[in-house]
C-alpha cells in the first residue's frame, strides 16, 4: 500500500526539515511530497539540499491550491492513501496509524484528525476565541448538512484513492478545510473523525491568521452556505 | 433636443467607437467583449438621433423625468458590466491556478528526470 504525506509549506524554513525527518524516522515506507507554495524564505533551497521530494509552485496559490497540487501528485504517482500534514510541526505523526486505520479497513473514505472529541482532550486546542469560531463553523455544517463534525478546521487528514481522485479535481481553495468536509459529505463519501492531539505551532504563522475578525467568520459561513447549494462537478467519482 | 447637443453626442460617439476599434486592433480587448461597448454606443447614438425613443421608454416605465430614467438605466448597465467582469476575473483566476499547478508539477518531474 503506497502512502503519501502531502505537506504544504509557505515560509516554513524553521520547521520543514524537522517535520519531514520526524515522518521518515517514524516509518521509512511513508513517502512525502512537500508543496512549497512560493515561499520567499529558504524553504526551497533547504528542500533541495536535503533531497526531499518537493514541488515548487511557480507562484503563491494559498493553502487550498497547494494541497490540491499534492493530491494531483498523488494521482500521477498512483498512491493509495494521501495524508495532509502541516509543515509547521503542529501535527503529531504518531497518530497517523490511527488516522489511516479506518481507511485501510474500508470503514471510511476520508478521516479527519480531531482535537475536540473523546480521547483527544489533553493536547493543544487553540485559543478560546478560535475555539468559539470553530464551534460556529461546526454548528453551521451541522445545520446545513446534518453532519456532526467537531474539528472542521483541522488540517490533519487522510484520504483513500477515490477521495484522492475527487479532491485532485474539486479541491475548494477559499476556506478549504471546512468546505472540503461539506463537499465530501454531499458527494456521498464516508468521513470519520479520529481523536488526535496537536502541538502548539513551533514557528511560522497559521494560514488562518485573521481568525478573530468577524469578516473572516462571515466569509466562512457564507461560503459553507454556498457550498451546500452548489452542484458538484463529479468527473472523477466513478 | 438642441442641435448643439446632438453634435456633441455624435462627436463623443465617434470618439468612443474609434477608441474601441483601436483597442481591438491592438489586441487590448477581445472582439467578444468589445461588442458590449459597441452596443452601448449604438444605444447612445439612437437616443441622440431619435429623442422620442428614450422619452417613450421613460414614460412607459413610469419615470417622471427622463434624466432620472437615463441615470437609472446607466447604473443598471454598469452593474451588469461589473458582474460580467467579475465572472471573467474569477474564471481567469481558476485557469491561472490550474496552470500554476500543472507547470509546477511538470517542472518537478523534469528536474527529477534530469537527476536520474
PDB file of C-alpha atoms in Angstrom, chain B:
ATOM      1  CA  UNK B   1     -33.091  68.295 -28.320  1.00  0.00           C
ATOM      2  CA  UNK B   2     -30.885  71.252 -29.327  1.00  0.00           C
ATOM      3  CA  UNK B   3     -28.691  70.729 -32.393  1.00  0.00           C
ATOM      4  CA  UNK B   4     -25.606  71.718 -30.395  1.00  0.00           C
ATOM      5  CA  UNK B   5     -26.163  68.800 -28.003  1.00  0.00           C
ATOM      6  CA  UNK B   6     -26.745  66.402 -30.886  1.00  0.00           C
ATOM      7  CA  UNK B   7     -23.417  67.355 -32.436  1.00  0.00           C
ATOM      8  CA  UNK B   8     -21.664  66.905 -29.089  1.00  0.00           C
ATOM      9  CA  UNK B   9     -23.134  63.455 -28.566  1.00  0.00           C
ATOM     10  CA  UNK B  10     -22.275  62.462 -32.137  1.00  0.00           C
ATOM     11  CA  UNK B  11     -18.658  63.587 -31.678  1.00  0.00           C
ATOM     12  CA  UNK B  12     -18.450  61.708 -28.383  1.00  0.00           C
ATOM     13  CA  UNK B  13     -19.854  58.547 -30.007  1.00  0.00           C
ATOM     14  CA  UNK B  14     -17.424  58.756 -32.927  1.00  0.00           C
ATOM     15  CA  UNK B  15     -14.575  59.144 -30.430  1.00  0.00           C
ATOM     16  CA  UNK B  16     -15.786  56.141 -28.396  1.00  0.00           C
ATOM     17  CA  UNK B  17     -16.202  53.948 -31.492  1.00  0.00           C
ATOM     18  CA  UNK B  18     -12.729  54.782 -32.782  1.00  0.00           C
ATOM     19  CA  UNK B  19     -11.291  54.134 -29.300  1.00  0.00           C
ATOM     20  CA  UNK B  20     -12.888  50.685 -29.123  1.00  0.00           C
ATOM     21  CA  UNK B  21     -11.825  49.838 -32.684  1.00  0.00           C
ATOM     22  CA  UNK B  22      -8.253  50.898 -31.881  1.00  0.00           C
ATOM     23  CA  UNK B  23      -8.226  48.757 -28.724  1.00  0.00           C
ATOM     24  CA  UNK B  24      -9.495  45.725 -30.631  1.00  0.00           C
ATOM     25  CA  UNK B  25      -6.939  46.278 -33.411  1.00  0.00           C
ATOM     26  CA  UNK B  26      -4.102  46.445 -30.907  1.00  0.00           C
ATOM     27  CA  UNK B  27      -5.433  43.280 -29.278  1.00  0.00           C
ATOM     28  CA  UNK B  28      -6.024  45.067 -25.988  1.00  0.00           C
ATOM     29  CA  UNK B  29      -9.624  43.869 -25.806  1.00  0.00           C
ATOM     30  CA  UNK B  30     -11.176  40.773 -27.305  1.00  0.00           C
ATOM     31  CA  UNK B  31     -13.735  41.281 -30.061  1.00  0.00           C
ATOM     32  CA  UNK B  32     -16.184  39.365 -27.882  1.00  0.00           C
ATOM     33  CA  UNK B  33     -16.003  41.939 -25.082  1.00  0.00           C
ATOM     34  CA  UNK B  34     -15.853  44.949 -27.397  1.00  0.00           C
ATOM     35  CA  UNK B  35     -19.318  44.113 -28.741  1.00  0.00           C
ATOM     36  CA  UNK B  36     -20.880  45.039 -25.397  1.00  0.00           C
ATOM     37  CA  UNK B  37     -19.401  48.529 -25.619  1.00  0.00           C
ATOM     38  CA  UNK B  38     -20.371  48.860 -29.286  1.00  0.00           C
ATOM     39  CA  UNK B  39     -23.986  48.165 -28.374  1.00  0.00           C
ATOM     40  CA  UNK B  40     -23.826  50.742 -25.583  1.00  0.00           C
ATOM     41  CA  UNK B  41     -22.566  53.380 -28.027  1.00  0.00           C
ATOM     42  CA  UNK B  42     -25.176  52.389 -30.581  1.00  0.00           C
ATOM     43  CA  UNK B  43     -27.827  52.970 -27.938  1.00  0.00           C
ATOM     44  CA  UNK B  44     -26.469  56.450 -27.209  1.00  0.00           C
ATOM     45  CA  UNK B  45     -26.449  57.324 -30.913  1.00  0.00           C
ATOM     46  CA  UNK B  46     -30.024  56.126 -31.400  1.00  0.00           C
ATOM     47  CA  UNK B  47     -31.154  58.154 -28.373  1.00  0.00           C
ATOM     48  CA  UNK B  48     -29.462  61.263 -29.763  1.00  0.00           C
ATOM     49  CA  UNK B  49     -30.989  60.927 -33.232  1.00  0.00           C
ATOM     50  CA  UNK B  50     -34.490  59.960 -32.086  1.00  0.00           C
ATOM     51  CA  UNK B  51     -35.097  61.556 -28.634  1.00  0.00           C
ATOM     52  CA  UNK B  52     -38.687  60.303 -28.603  1.00  0.00           C
ATOM     53  CA  UNK B  53     -37.253  56.786 -28.382  1.00  0.00           C
ATOM     54  CA  UNK B  54     -35.885  57.493 -24.904  1.00  0.00           C
ATOM     55  CA  UNK B  55     -38.753  59.589 -23.604  1.00  0.00           C
ATOM     56  CA  UNK B  56     -41.144  56.896 -24.844  1.00  0.00           C
ATOM     57  CA  UNK B  57     -39.483  54.150 -22.777  1.00  0.00           C
ATOM     58  CA  UNK B  58     -39.099  56.540 -19.837  1.00  0.00           C
ATOM     59  CA  UNK B  59     -42.781  57.408 -19.547  1.00  0.00           C
ATOM     60  CA  UNK B  60     -43.724  53.807 -20.313  1.00  0.00           C
ATOM     61  CA  UNK B  61     -41.765  52.676 -17.248  1.00  0.00           C
ATOM     62  CA  UNK B  62     -43.322  55.414 -15.112  1.00  0.00           C
ATOM     63  CA  UNK B  63     -40.408  57.836 -14.710  1.00  0.00           C
ATOM     64  CA  UNK B  64     -41.470  61.444 -14.299  1.00  0.00           C
ATOM     65  CA  UNK B  65     -38.179  62.888 -15.520  1.00  0.00           C
ATOM     66  CA  UNK B  66     -36.293  61.471 -18.481  1.00  0.00           C
ATOM     67  CA  UNK B  67     -32.965  62.276 -16.807  1.00  0.00           C
ATOM     68  CA  UNK B  68     -33.892  60.021 -13.881  1.00  0.00           C
ATOM     69  CA  UNK B  69     -34.603  57.243 -16.317  1.00  0.00           C
ATOM     70  CA  UNK B  70     -31.236  57.726 -18.031  1.00  0.00           C
ATOM     71  CA  UNK B  71     -29.323  57.655 -14.746  1.00  0.00           C
ATOM     72  CA  UNK B  72     -31.147  54.552 -13.515  1.00  0.00           C
ATOM     73  CA  UNK B  73     -30.660  52.846 -16.847  1.00  0.00           C
ATOM     74  CA  UNK B  74     -26.944  53.675 -16.959  1.00  0.00           C
ATOM     75  CA  UNK B  75     -26.349  52.453 -13.402  1.00  0.00           C
ATOM     76  CA  UNK B  76     -28.151  49.212 -14.239  1.00  0.00           C
ATOM     77  CA  UNK B  77     -25.937  48.726 -17.302  1.00  0.00           C
ATOM     78  CA  UNK B  78     -22.786  49.436 -15.296  1.00  0.00           C
ATOM     79  CA  UNK B  79     -23.795  46.907 -12.630  1.00  0.00           C
ATOM     80  CA  UNK B  80     -24.327  44.339 -15.362  1.00  0.00           C
ATOM     81  CA  UNK B  81     -20.913  45.117 -16.872  1.00  0.00           C
ATOM     82  CA  UNK B  82     -19.245  44.849 -13.442  1.00  0.00           C
ATOM     83  CA  UNK B  83     -20.835  41.454 -12.794  1.00  0.00           C
ATOM     84  CA  UNK B  84     -19.662  40.121 -16.135  1.00  0.00           C
ATOM     85  CA  UNK B  85     -16.157  41.424 -15.419  1.00  0.00           C
ATOM     86  CA  UNK B  86     -16.221  39.653 -12.016  1.00  0.00           C
ATOM     87  CA  UNK B  87     -17.175  36.435 -13.803  1.00  0.00           C
ATOM     88  CA  UNK B  88     -14.302  36.854 -16.255  1.00  0.00           C
ATOM     89  CA  UNK B  89     -11.810  37.571 -13.439  1.00  0.00           C
ATOM     90  CA  UNK B  90     -12.960  34.539 -11.421  1.00  0.00           C
ATOM     91  CA  UNK B  91     -12.627  32.297 -14.444  1.00  0.00           C
ATOM     92  CA  UNK B  92      -9.151  33.620 -15.122  1.00  0.00           C
ATOM     93  CA  UNK B  93      -8.137  33.035 -11.512  1.00  0.00           C
ATOM     94  CA  UNK B  94      -9.291  29.443 -11.878  1.00  0.00           C
ATOM     95  CA  UNK B  95      -7.284  28.846 -15.036  1.00  0.00           C
ATOM     96  CA  UNK B  96      -4.214  30.548 -13.585  1.00  0.00           C
ATOM     97  CA  UNK B  97      -4.460  28.219 -10.579  1.00  0.00           C
ATOM     98  CA  UNK B  98      -4.664  25.192 -12.861  1.00  0.00           C
ATOM     99  CA  UNK B  99      -1.755  26.394 -14.977  1.00  0.00           C
ATOM    100  CA  UNK B 100       0.394  27.078 -11.916  1.00  0.00           C
ATOM    101  CA  UNK B 101      -0.276  23.595 -10.564  1.00  0.00           C
ATOM    102  CA  UNK B 102       0.351  21.788 -13.819  1.00  0.00           C
ATOM    103  CA  UNK B 103       3.502  23.688 -14.724  1.00  0.00           C
ATOM    104  CA  UNK B 104       4.904  23.294 -11.190  1.00  0.00           C
ATOM    105  CA  UNK B 105       4.256  19.541 -11.215  1.00  0.00           C
ATOM    106  CA  UNK B 106       5.808  19.290 -14.670  1.00  0.00           C
ATOM    107  CA  UNK B 107       8.884  21.244 -13.604  1.00  0.00           C
ATOM    108  CA  UNK B 108       9.323  18.978 -10.570  1.00  0.00           C
ATOM    109  CA  UNK B 109       9.105  15.874 -12.807  1.00  0.00           C
ATOM    110  CA  UNK B 110      11.596  17.288 -15.294  1.00  0.00           C
ATOM    111  CA  UNK B 111      14.074  18.105 -12.522  1.00  0.00           C
ATOM    112  CA  UNK B 112      13.714  14.608 -11.081  1.00  0.00           C
ATOM    113  CA  UNK B 113      14.248  13.116 -14.543  1.00  0.00           C
ATOM    114  CA  UNK B 114      17.427  15.119 -15.033  1.00  0.00           C
ATOM    115  CA  UNK B 115      18.907  13.854 -11.802  1.00  0.00           C
ATOM    116  CA  UNK B 116      18.446  10.196 -12.744  1.00  0.00           C
TER     117      UNK B 116
END
